[in-house]
CSV table of C-alpha atoms (C1' of nucleotides) in Angstrom, one decimal:
chain,number,residue,atom,x,y,z
A,892,MET,CA,1.9,32.6,-59.9
A,893,PHE,CA,1.5,31.6,-56.3
A,894,SER,CA,-0.6,28.2,-55.4
A,895,HIS,CA,-4.0,28.3,-53.8
A,896,THR,CA,-2.3,26.3,-50.7
A,897,VAL,CA,0.2,29.5,-50.2
A,898,GLU,CA,-2.8,31.7,-50.7
A,899,TYR,CA,-4.9,29.9,-48.0
A,900,ALA,CA,-1.8,29.8,-45.8
A,901,LEU,CA,-1.5,33.2,-45.6
A,902,ARG,CA,-4.9,34.1,-45.2
A,903,ALA,CA,-4.8,31.8,-42.1
A,904,VAL,CA,-2.2,33.3,-40.6
A,905,ALA,CA,-3.2,36.4,-41.1
A,906,ALA,CA,-6.3,35.6,-39.5
A,907,LEU,CA,-4.6,34.0,-36.7
A,908,ALA,CA,-2.5,37.0,-36.3
A,909,GLU,CA,-5.3,39.4,-35.3
A,910,ASP,CA,-5.3,37.7,-32.1
A,911,TRP,CA,-2.6,35.6,-31.7
A,912,GLU,CA,-1.9,34.5,-28.3
A,913,ARG,CA,-5.2,32.3,-28.3
A,914,PRO,CA,-6.2,29.3,-30.3
A,915,HIS,CA,-8.4,29.8,-33.2
A,916,ALA,CA,-10.3,26.6,-34.6
A,917,VAL,CA,-10.4,25.6,-37.8
A,918,GLN,CA,-13.7,26.0,-38.4
A,919,LYS,CA,-13.7,29.7,-37.3
A,920,ILE,CA,-10.7,30.5,-39.5
A,921,ALA,CA,-12.4,28.7,-42.3
A,922,GLU,CA,-15.3,30.8,-42.3
A,923,ARG,CA,-13.6,34.2,-41.8
A,924,THR,CA,-11.2,33.5,-44.6
A,925,LYS,CA,-13.7,31.8,-47.3
A,926,MET,CA,-11.9,28.6,-47.6
A,927,PRO,CA,-12.8,24.9,-47.6
A,928,ASN,CA,-12.9,23.6,-44.2
A,929,ASP,CA,-11.2,20.4,-44.6
A,930,TYR,CA,-8.4,21.6,-46.9
A,931,LEU,CA,-7.8,24.5,-44.5
A,932,ALA,CA,-7.3,21.5,-41.6
A,933,LYS,CA,-4.8,20.0,-44.2
A,934,VAL,CA,-3.0,23.6,-44.6
A,935,MET,CA,-2.7,23.9,-40.8
A,936,GLN,CA,-1.1,20.8,-40.1
A,937,ALA,CA,1.6,21.4,-42.9
A,938,LEU,CA,2.1,25.2,-41.0
A,939,CYS,CA,2.3,23.2,-37.5
A,940,ARG,CA,4.6,20.5,-38.9
A,941,ALA,CA,6.7,23.6,-40.1
A,942,GLY,CA,6.5,25.5,-36.8
A,943,VAL,CA,4.8,28.5,-37.8
A,944,VAL,CA,1.7,27.4,-35.8
A,945,ARG,CA,0.9,25.7,-32.6
A,946,ALA,CA,-1.8,23.0,-32.1
A,947,ILE,CA,-4.0,23.1,-29.1
A,948,ARG,CA,-5.9,19.7,-29.3
A,949,GLY,CA,-9.1,19.1,-27.3
A,950,ARG,CA,-11.9,21.1,-26.5
A,951,HIS,CA,-11.5,24.8,-26.8
A,952,GLY,CA,-8.3,24.0,-29.2
A,953,GLY,CA,-7.2,25.4,-32.2
A,954,TYR,CA,-4.2,26.8,-33.6
A,955,GLN,CA,-2.3,29.8,-32.4
A,956,LEU,CA,0.4,31.5,-34.2
A,957,GLU,CA,4.1,29.8,-32.6
A,958,GLN,CA,5.4,33.9,-32.2
A,959,ALA,CA,4.4,37.5,-32.3
A,960,PRO,CA,3.1,38.7,-36.2
A,961,GLU,CA,6.1,40.8,-36.0
A,962,LYS,CA,8.9,37.6,-35.9
A,963,LEU,CA,7.0,36.1,-38.7
A,964,SER,CA,7.9,36.6,-42.5
A,965,LEU,CA,5.6,36.0,-45.4
A,966,LEU,CA,8.0,34.1,-46.8
A,967,ASP,CA,8.3,31.8,-43.6
A,968,VAL,CA,4.6,30.8,-44.5
A,969,ILE,CA,5.0,30.1,-48.0
A,970,ASN,CA,8.2,28.4,-47.4
A,971,ALA,CA,6.1,26.1,-45.3
A,972,VAL,CA,3.5,25.0,-47.4
A,973,ASP,CA,5.1,25.4,-50.8
A,974,PRO,CA,8.7,26.4,-50.6
A,975,ILE,CA,10.1,28.8,-53.2
A,976,LYS,CA,12.8,26.9,-55.2
A,977,ARG,CA,15.8,28.8,-56.4
A,978,ILE,CA,17.5,27.5,-59.7
A,979,GLU,CA,20.4,26.4,-58.1
A,980,ARG,CA,22.2,24.3,-61.6
A,981,CYS,CA,21.5,24.1,-65.2
A,982,PRO,CA,18.1,22.8,-65.5
A,983,LEU,CA,19.2,21.0,-68.6
A,984,GLY,CA,21.6,19.0,-66.6
A,985,LEU,CA,24.6,20.3,-68.7
A,986,SER,CA,27.9,19.0,-67.1
A,987,GLY,CA,30.4,21.4,-66.1
A,988,HIS,CA,28.0,24.3,-65.3
A,989,GLY,CA,27.9,23.8,-61.4
A,990,ALA,CA,26.5,27.4,-60.3
A,991,ASN,CA,27.3,28.8,-63.6
A,992,LEU,CA,23.8,29.4,-65.3
A,993,CYS,CA,23.3,30.6,-68.7
A,994,PRO,CA,21.6,34.2,-69.1
A,995,LEU,CA,18.0,32.8,-69.6
A,996,HIS,CA,18.0,31.2,-66.0
A,997,ARG,CA,20.2,33.7,-64.3
A,998,ARG,CA,17.3,36.2,-65.7
A,999,LEU,CA,14.7,33.4,-63.9
A,1000,ASP,CA,16.5,33.0,-60.8
A,1001,ASP,CA,17.0,36.6,-60.2
A,1002,ALA,CA,13.1,36.9,-60.3
A,1003,ILE,CA,12.8,34.4,-57.9
A,1004,ARG,CA,15.5,35.7,-55.5
A,1005,GLU,CA,13.6,39.3,-55.7
A,1006,THR,CA,10.4,37.9,-55.0
A,1007,GLU,CA,12.0,35.7,-52.0
A,1008,ASN,CA,13.7,39.0,-50.6
A,1009,ALA,CA,10.2,40.7,-50.9
A,1010,PHE,CA,8.5,38.1,-48.8
A,1011,ARG,CA,11.7,37.7,-46.4
A,1012,TYR,CA,11.4,41.4,-45.3
A,1013,THR,CA,7.8,41.5,-44.9
A,1014,ASN,CA,6.3,40.3,-41.4
A,1015,LEU,CA,2.7,39.8,-40.4
A,1016,GLY,CA,2.7,42.6,-37.9
A,1017,GLU,CA,3.6,45.2,-40.9
A,1018,LEU,CA,0.1,43.9,-42.6
A,1019,LEU,CA,-1.8,44.3,-39.7
A,1020,GLN,CA,-0.4,47.9,-38.5
A,1021,SER,CA,-0.2,49.3,-42.3
A,1022,THR,CA,-2.4,52.2,-43.3
A,1023,GLY,CA,-2.1,54.3,-46.2
A,1024,PRO,CA,-4.1,56.9,-48.2
A,1025,VAL,CA,-6.2,53.9,-49.5
A,1026,ARG,CA,-8.1,52.1,-47.0
A,1027,PRO,CA,-5.8,49.2,-46.4
A,1028,LEU,CA,-8.0,46.8,-44.7
A,1029,CYS,CA,-10.6,44.7,-46.2
A,1030,PRO,CA,-14.4,45.2,-44.4
A,1031,ILE,CA,-15.9,41.9,-43.9
A,1032,GLU,CA,-19.8,41.9,-42.9
A,1033,GLN,CA,-20.7,40.1,-39.8
A,1034,THR,CA,-23.5,39.8,-37.8
A,1035,GLY,CA,-24.9,43.2,-39.5
A,1036,SER,CA,-21.6,45.4,-38.6
A,1037,LEU,CA,-18.7,46.0,-40.4
A,1038,ILE,CA,-15.3,44.9,-39.1
A,1039,ASN,CA,-11.8,45.4,-40.1
A,1040,VAL,CA,-9.8,42.5,-40.9
A,1041,ALA,CA,-6.5,42.0,-41.9
A,1042,PHE,CA,-7.4,41.0,-45.7
B,261,MET,CA,7.7,29.3,-59.3
B,262,PHE,CA,7.3,29.0,-62.8
B,263,SER,CA,5.6,25.9,-64.2
B,264,HIS,CA,7.4,23.4,-66.5
B,265,THR,CA,5.4,24.7,-69.6
B,266,VAL,CA,6.9,28.3,-69.2
B,267,GLU,CA,10.6,26.8,-68.6
B,268,TYR,CA,10.0,24.9,-72.0
B,269,ALA,CA,8.5,27.6,-73.9
B,270,LEU,CA,11.4,29.7,-72.9
B,271,ARG,CA,14.1,27.3,-73.9
B,272,ALA,CA,12.4,26.8,-77.1
B,273,VAL,CA,12.3,30.3,-78.1
B,274,ALA,CA,15.9,30.7,-76.9
B,275,ALA,CA,16.8,28.0,-79.1
B,276,LEU,CA,14.7,29.5,-82.0
B,277,ALA,CA,16.3,32.8,-81.6
B,278,GLU,CA,19.8,31.7,-82.4
B,279,ASP,CA,18.7,31.3,-86.1
B,280,TRP,CA,15.6,33.0,-86.2
B,281,GLU,CA,15.1,33.6,-90.1
B,282,ARG,CA,14.6,29.8,-90.6
B,283,PRO,CA,12.4,27.3,-89.6
B,284,HIS,CA,13.5,24.5,-86.9
B,285,ALA,CA,11.8,20.9,-86.8
B,286,VAL,CA,10.4,20.4,-83.5
B,287,GLN,CA,12.5,17.3,-82.9
B,288,LYS,CA,15.5,19.5,-83.4
B,289,ILE,CA,14.3,21.5,-80.8
B,290,ALA,CA,13.5,18.9,-78.3
B,291,GLU,CA,16.7,17.6,-78.7
B,292,ARG,CA,18.8,20.6,-78.1
B,293,THR,CA,16.6,21.9,-75.3
B,294,LYS,CA,16.2,18.2,-74.1
B,295,MET,CA,12.8,18.2,-73.1
B,296,PRO,CA,10.1,15.7,-74.2
B,297,ASN,CA,9.5,15.7,-78.3
B,298,ASP,CA,5.8,15.5,-78.1
B,299,TYR,CA,4.9,17.6,-75.1
B,300,LEU,CA,7.1,20.4,-76.9
B,301,ALA,CA,5.3,20.1,-79.8
B,302,LYS,CA,1.8,21.0,-77.8
B,303,VAL,CA,4.0,24.0,-76.3
B,304,MET,CA,5.0,25.0,-79.7
B,305,GLN,CA,1.6,24.9,-80.8
B,306,ALA,CA,0.3,27.1,-78.3
B,307,LEU,CA,3.3,29.6,-79.0
B,308,CYS,CA,1.7,29.7,-82.4
B,309,ARG,CA,-1.8,30.2,-81.5
B,310,ALA,CA,-0.5,33.3,-79.6
B,311,GLY,CA,1.5,34.7,-82.4
B,312,VAL,CA,5.1,34.6,-80.7
B,313,VAL,CA,6.1,31.8,-83.4
B,314,ARG,CA,5.0,30.7,-86.9
B,315,ALA,CA,4.5,27.5,-87.9
B,316,ILE,CA,5.8,26.1,-91.7
B,317,ARG,CA,4.1,22.9,-92.6
B,318,GLY,CA,5.1,20.2,-94.5
B,319,ARG,CA,8.2,19.1,-95.8
B,320,HIS,CA,11.2,21.1,-94.6
B,321,GLY,CA,9.2,22.9,-92.3
B,322,GLY,CA,9.0,23.7,-88.7
B,323,TYR,CA,8.9,26.6,-86.2
B,324,GLN,CA,10.6,29.9,-86.4
B,325,LEU,CA,10.1,33.6,-84.4
B,326,GLU,CA,7.4,35.5,-86.0
B,327,GLN,CA,9.9,38.8,-85.2
B,328,ALA,CA,13.5,39.5,-84.4
B,329,PRO,CA,14.8,38.3,-80.8
B,330,GLU,CA,15.0,41.9,-79.8
B,331,LYS,CA,11.5,42.6,-80.3
B,332,LEU,CA,10.2,39.4,-78.2
B,333,SER,CA,10.3,39.8,-74.5
B,334,LEU,CA,10.4,36.9,-72.1
B,335,LEU,CA,6.7,38.3,-70.8
B,336,ASP,CA,5.3,37.5,-74.3
B,337,VAL,CA,6.4,34.1,-74.1
B,338,ILE,CA,5.5,33.2,-70.4
B,339,ASN,CA,2.0,35.1,-71.1
B,340,ALA,CA,1.8,33.2,-74.6
B,341,VAL,CA,1.8,29.7,-72.4
B,342,ASP,CA,0.9,30.3,-69.0
B,343,PRO,CA,0.1,34.1,-68.2
B,344,ILE,CA,0.9,35.9,-65.4
B,345,LYS,CA,-2.2,37.0,-63.4
B,346,ARG,CA,-2.0,40.1,-61.4
B,347,ILE,CA,-4.2,40.3,-58.5
B,348,GLU,CA,-7.1,42.5,-59.7
B,349,ARG,CA,-9.7,42.4,-56.5
B,350,CYS,CA,-10.1,40.9,-53.4
B,351,PRO,CA,-9.5,37.2,-53.8
B,352,LEU,CA,-12.1,36.6,-50.9
B,353,GLY,CA,-15.0,38.0,-53.0
B,354,LEU,CA,-15.6,40.8,-50.4
B,355,SER,CA,-18.3,43.1,-51.8
B,356,GLY,CA,-17.7,46.8,-52.0
B,357,HIS,CA,-13.7,46.2,-52.5
B,358,GLY,CA,-13.3,46.8,-56.3
B,359,ALA,CA,-9.4,47.4,-56.9
B,360,ASN,CA,-8.8,48.1,-53.2
B,361,LEU,CA,-6.6,45.2,-52.1
B,362,CYS,CA,-6.0,44.7,-48.4
B,363,PRO,CA,-1.9,44.8,-47.4
B,364,LEU,CA,-1.7,41.4,-47.8
B,365,HIS,CA,-2.9,40.9,-51.5
B,366,ARG,CA,-1.3,44.4,-52.0
B,367,ARG,CA,1.9,42.8,-50.9
B,368,LEU,CA,1.5,40.0,-53.5
B,369,ASP,CA,0.5,41.6,-56.0
B,370,ASP,CA,3.3,44.0,-55.8
B,371,ALA,CA,5.7,40.9,-56.2
B,372,ILE,CA,3.4,39.9,-59.2
B,373,ARG,CA,4.2,43.2,-60.5
B,374,GLU,CA,7.9,43.5,-60.3
B,375,THR,CA,8.2,40.0,-61.7
B,376,GLU,CA,6.1,40.9,-64.5
B,377,ASN,CA,7.9,44.0,-65.3
B,378,ALA,CA,11.5,42.4,-64.9
B,379,PHE,CA,10.1,40.3,-67.6
B,380,ARG,CA,8.3,42.6,-69.9
B,381,TYR,CA,11.7,44.5,-70.1
B,382,THR,CA,14.1,41.7,-71.1
B,383,ASN,CA,14.2,40.6,-74.7
B,384,LEU,CA,15.3,37.6,-76.1
B,385,GLY,CA,18.0,39.5,-77.7
B,386,GLU,CA,19.8,40.8,-74.6
B,387,LEU,CA,19.8,37.2,-73.5
B,388,LEU,CA,21.9,36.1,-76.4
B,389,GLN,CA,24.4,39.0,-76.4
B,390,SER,CA,25.1,39.3,-72.7
B,391,THR,CA,28.5,38.5,-71.8
B,392,GLY,CA,29.5,39.0,-68.5
B,393,PRO,CA,32.7,38.2,-66.1
B,394,VAL,CA,31.1,34.9,-65.6
B,395,ARG,CA,30.7,32.9,-68.7
B,396,PRO,CA,27.3,33.3,-69.8
B,397,LEU,CA,26.2,30.5,-72.5
B,398,CYS,CA,26.0,27.0,-71.7
B,399,PRO,CA,28.1,25.0,-73.5
B,400,ILE,CA,26.5,21.7,-74.9
B,401,GLU,CA,28.2,18.6,-75.9
B,402,GLN,CA,27.6,17.9,-79.9
B,403,THR,CA,29.7,15.5,-82.2
B,404,GLY,CA,32.8,15.6,-79.9
B,405,SER,CA,33.0,19.3,-79.6
B,406,LEU,CA,31.9,22.2,-77.8
B,407,ILE,CA,29.8,24.7,-78.4
B,408,ASN,CA,27.6,27.4,-77.2
B,409,VAL,CA,23.7,27.5,-77.0
B,410,ALA,CA,21.9,30.4,-75.5
B,411,PHE,CA,21.2,28.1,-72.1
C,500,DG,C1',1.3,13.0,-109.0
C,501,DC,C1',4.0,10.7,-105.3
C,502,DT,C1',6.6,10.6,-101.3
C,503,DC,C1',8.2,11.9,-97.5
C,504,DA,C1',9.1,15.2,-93.5
C,505,DA,C1',6.4,17.9,-90.8
C,506,DT,C1',2.6,20.3,-88.3
C,507,DC,C1',-2.0,19.5,-85.9
C,508,DG,C1',-5.1,17.9,-82.8
C,509,DG,C1',-7.5,14.5,-80.7
C,510,DA,C1',-7.1,10.5,-77.1
C,511,DC,C1',-5.7,9.1,-73.3
C,512,DA,C1',-2.2,7.8,-69.4
C,513,DT,C1',0.0,9.7,-65.3
C,514,DC,C1',1.0,12.7,-61.5
C,515,DT,C1',0.3,16.6,-58.4
C,516,DT,C1',-2.7,19.8,-56.5
C,517,DT,C1',-7.0,20.8,-54.6
C,518,DG,C1',-10.9,19.3,-52.2
C,519,DT,C1',-13.8,16.0,-49.7
C,520,DC,C1',-15.1,12.6,-46.1
C,521,DC,C1',-14.9,10.0,-42.1
C,522,DA,C1',-13.6,7.4,-38.1
C,523,DG,C1',-10.3,8.0,-34.1
C,524,DC,C1',-7.6,10.3,-30.4
C,525,DT,C1',-7.2,14.5,-26.8
C,526,DT,C1',-8.6,17.3,-23.8
C,527,DA,C1',-11.5,21.0,-21.4
C,528,DA,C1',-15.6,21.3,-19.0
C,529,DA,C1',-19.7,19.8,-16.7
D,519,DT,C1',-16.9,9.9,-16.0
D,520,DT,C1',-19.4,11.3,-19.4
D,521,DT,C1',-19.4,14.8,-23.3
D,522,DA,C1',-18.6,17.2,-26.6
D,523,DA,C1',-15.2,20.3,-29.1
D,524,DG,C1',-11.7,20.0,-31.9
D,525,DC,C1',-7.2,18.1,-34.0
D,526,DT,C1',-5.1,14.1,-36.4
D,527,DG,C1',-4.2,11.2,-40.5
D,528,DG,C1',-5.6,7.8,-44.0
D,529,DA,C1',-8.6,7.3,-47.8
D,530,DC,C1',-10.5,8.8,-51.9
D,531,DA,C1',-12.4,11.8,-55.5
D,532,DA,C1',-12.0,15.9,-58.7
D,533,DA,C1',-9.3,18.9,-61.4
D,534,DG,C1',-5.2,20.2,-63.7
D,535,DA,C1',-0.4,19.9,-65.4
D,536,DT,C1',2.5,17.0,-67.7
D,537,DG,C1',3.7,13.6,-70.9
D,538,DT,C1',2.5,10.0,-74.6
D,539,DC,C1',0.7,8.1,-78.8
D,540,DC,C1',-1.0,8.2,-83.1
D,541,DG,C1',-3.5,8.8,-87.7
D,542,DA,C1',-4.5,13.1,-90.4
D,543,DT,C1',-3.1,16.8,-93.0
D,544,DT,C1',0.2,19.9,-95.4
D,545,DG,C1',3.2,21.1,-98.7
D,546,DA,C1',8.6,21.0,-100.7
D,547,DG,C1',11.1,18.3,-103.6
D,548,DC,C1',11.4,15.2,-107.0
DNA sequence: GCTCAATCGGACATCTTTGTCCAGCTTAAA
DNA sequence: TTTAAGCTGGACAAAGATGTCCGATTGAGC
């Protein structure tokens, strides 16, 4: 239901959010999040243009979140790379409807709106903090030991 | 959020549902629903293979719903052409997680599940019958007069 | 049996998404 | 000032989604 690009963007910001006040190189993020390096580079550029992350060029540069994870909603990230489009008007282009959708498109748009809201009201900070009965963080193997990361 | 193919499939079954006990030719459906004739033909074949509609070949043939509109959910239609995929396991392929999703993917999957349910519990019959304060059916111009159709 | 309307299904064209490659620019640090 | 790490952006390749075309096949009605 969501594009690869969205999935990648979310993984990337989740990785940045763990230590958001310093820059992380694309290559490091790519290793961490197991996605194609060069494609991630494009995604990061998009996130940068959208103001979600900041690019620090030059040696020891990289990308870092523009704001604290608590201030960044999942919807911000999604809309930065692959905006969720509500159904504004009759897709059949029937004249004289304006915003009056038929029952079918009303249902579809309702579902889109619910999804939009679910992501609007979830911020990155929550995801990092969340703990539950079932272990919430994915462990990842790194140089022999297990550490918790945010996906 | 939904593919063109899904949109087309839904329009098509909505058109069939209005008079579901007789076959409708692809060309008629295409005119009615304003979509490309030949592409619709492919979509209808998919719906047929999935058991949503029945094909009647030969002269005076066409497609008709396999069941009454009340028995067909929007999810049936969607899954016939472009299945909604839940997130079953960690997309990063991290070992040792099984069904334990991290908070990010849990959120994503929750949203997908909600969407799935919204469509699972809406049937075509409801859409045709629904009347509300705002006019629920799209009027479509046909040979000079206005008639109501289900989109 | 013949004809014609209609589906069937393969081939192909086009566009978008995803993924790759690389030369050039920027900047920290030696 | 030189070097190397790292982003920038253009070009391009591969794959999938969408759209088009057309001959083959089916079956109702004459």
